[in-house]
Amino acid sequence: MGNALLAELLTGFAVGGMLAMAGVLMQVLLRTPLAEPYVLGVSGGAASAGLVCMLLGLGGWWISGFALVTSLFSLAVVFLVGGGDARVPRERLLLTGVVMAAGWSTVISFLLALESSASVHDMLYWLMGDLNRSISPWWGLIALGLALVAGWVMAPALDLLVRGDEQAAVLGVEVHRVRLVCYVLAAVLTALAVTLAGPIGFVGLVVPHLVRLRVGARHRILLPFSVLVGGIYLTGLNVIAGLPLLPASIPVGILSAIVGIPVFLYMLQRTRIGG
């Protein structure tokens, strides 16, 4: 029991840290504080891949591999259609993400319709974000550590990139290379997080926003603090979800949405998108 609890806590920390860091990187890539894996459909793509693997009886690294492919594809579509040019309005970016999320939701519904009723409950629970059924958290923690090192190295370039590609290039940033690394890192982190715990929304939105309010926007501070706060945040939500307040345990993804949806609407109003 003790080992299981420790694994669950470490998984929560790893997943929360990965989603928070992925959110920061996507916000740099797409130049909007509203970007995050769940909102833009990247988590939905990874979840669809996970369900396909479950239907085929595959697990472990198969899920991670297929989730990575669909995450890369989803982020590429959002980046190229909705955010590849700084002159593209933000409403086009968000509309692209909404369409991607809706598309993957349709795929998920179709896959659930194909499955027998005995397995649908477990799949639905996983789709709501569940830390209880994850595999070993250690490789997730290792991947998070390596990604954080890469982000630390890139941090000065990220500080310049948020000002615009042209200004960053004038100041010596290899814009295309940095963007490519951010793109791959964000997709990998999202795919690994979904593999560990299913799709959990709004961590990559809420945590970077709160951390920026406290420590500012310098990425050598923002990235490690976002990872730390993201890990603590999701672990705390998971502890709350397990409290004996209701007859059944609540999936942590539901609590994350309860917190994240009003924060997203508040930020949407503040950005005055389309207004």
GROMACS .gro file of N, CA and C in nm, residues 24 60 80 119-120 144 166 206 216 226:
model
   30
   24VAL      N    1   0.372   2.616  -2.093
   24VAL     CA    2   0.463   2.730  -2.110
   24VAL      C    3   0.521   2.731  -2.251
   60GLY      N    4   0.199   0.012  -2.261
   60GLY     CA    5   0.335   0.058  -2.236
   60GLY      C    6   0.386   0.153  -2.342
   80LEU      N    7   0.055   2.544  -3.773
   80LEU     CA    8   0.060   2.586  -3.913
   80LEU      C    9  -0.066   2.659  -3.956
  119SER      N   10  -1.562  -0.300  -2.090
  119SER     CA   11  -1.437  -0.223  -2.088
  119SER      C   12  -1.459  -0.073  -2.097
  120VAL      N   13  -1.580  -0.031  -2.135
  120VAL     CA   14  -1.604   0.112  -2.157
  120VAL      C   15  -1.586   0.191  -2.028
  144LEU      N   16   1.090   1.433  -1.750
  144LEU     CA   17   1.062   1.570  -1.706
  144LEU      C   18   1.192   1.642  -1.671
  166GLU      N   19   1.109   3.821  -3.560
  166GLU     CA   20   1.204   3.912  -3.626
  166GLU      C   21   1.300   3.973  -3.526
  206VAL      N   22  -0.360   2.698  -1.612
  206VAL     CA   23  -0.371   2.758  -1.479
  206VAL      C   24  -0.235   2.783  -1.416
  216GLY      N   25   0.713   3.649  -1.250
  216GLY     CA   26   0.745   3.717  -1.375
  216GLY      C   27   0.757   3.621  -1.491
  226SER      N   28   0.716   2.662  -1.271
  226SER     CA   29   0.594   2.604  -1.328
  226SER      C   30   0.593   2.453  -1.310
   0.00000   0.00000   0.00000
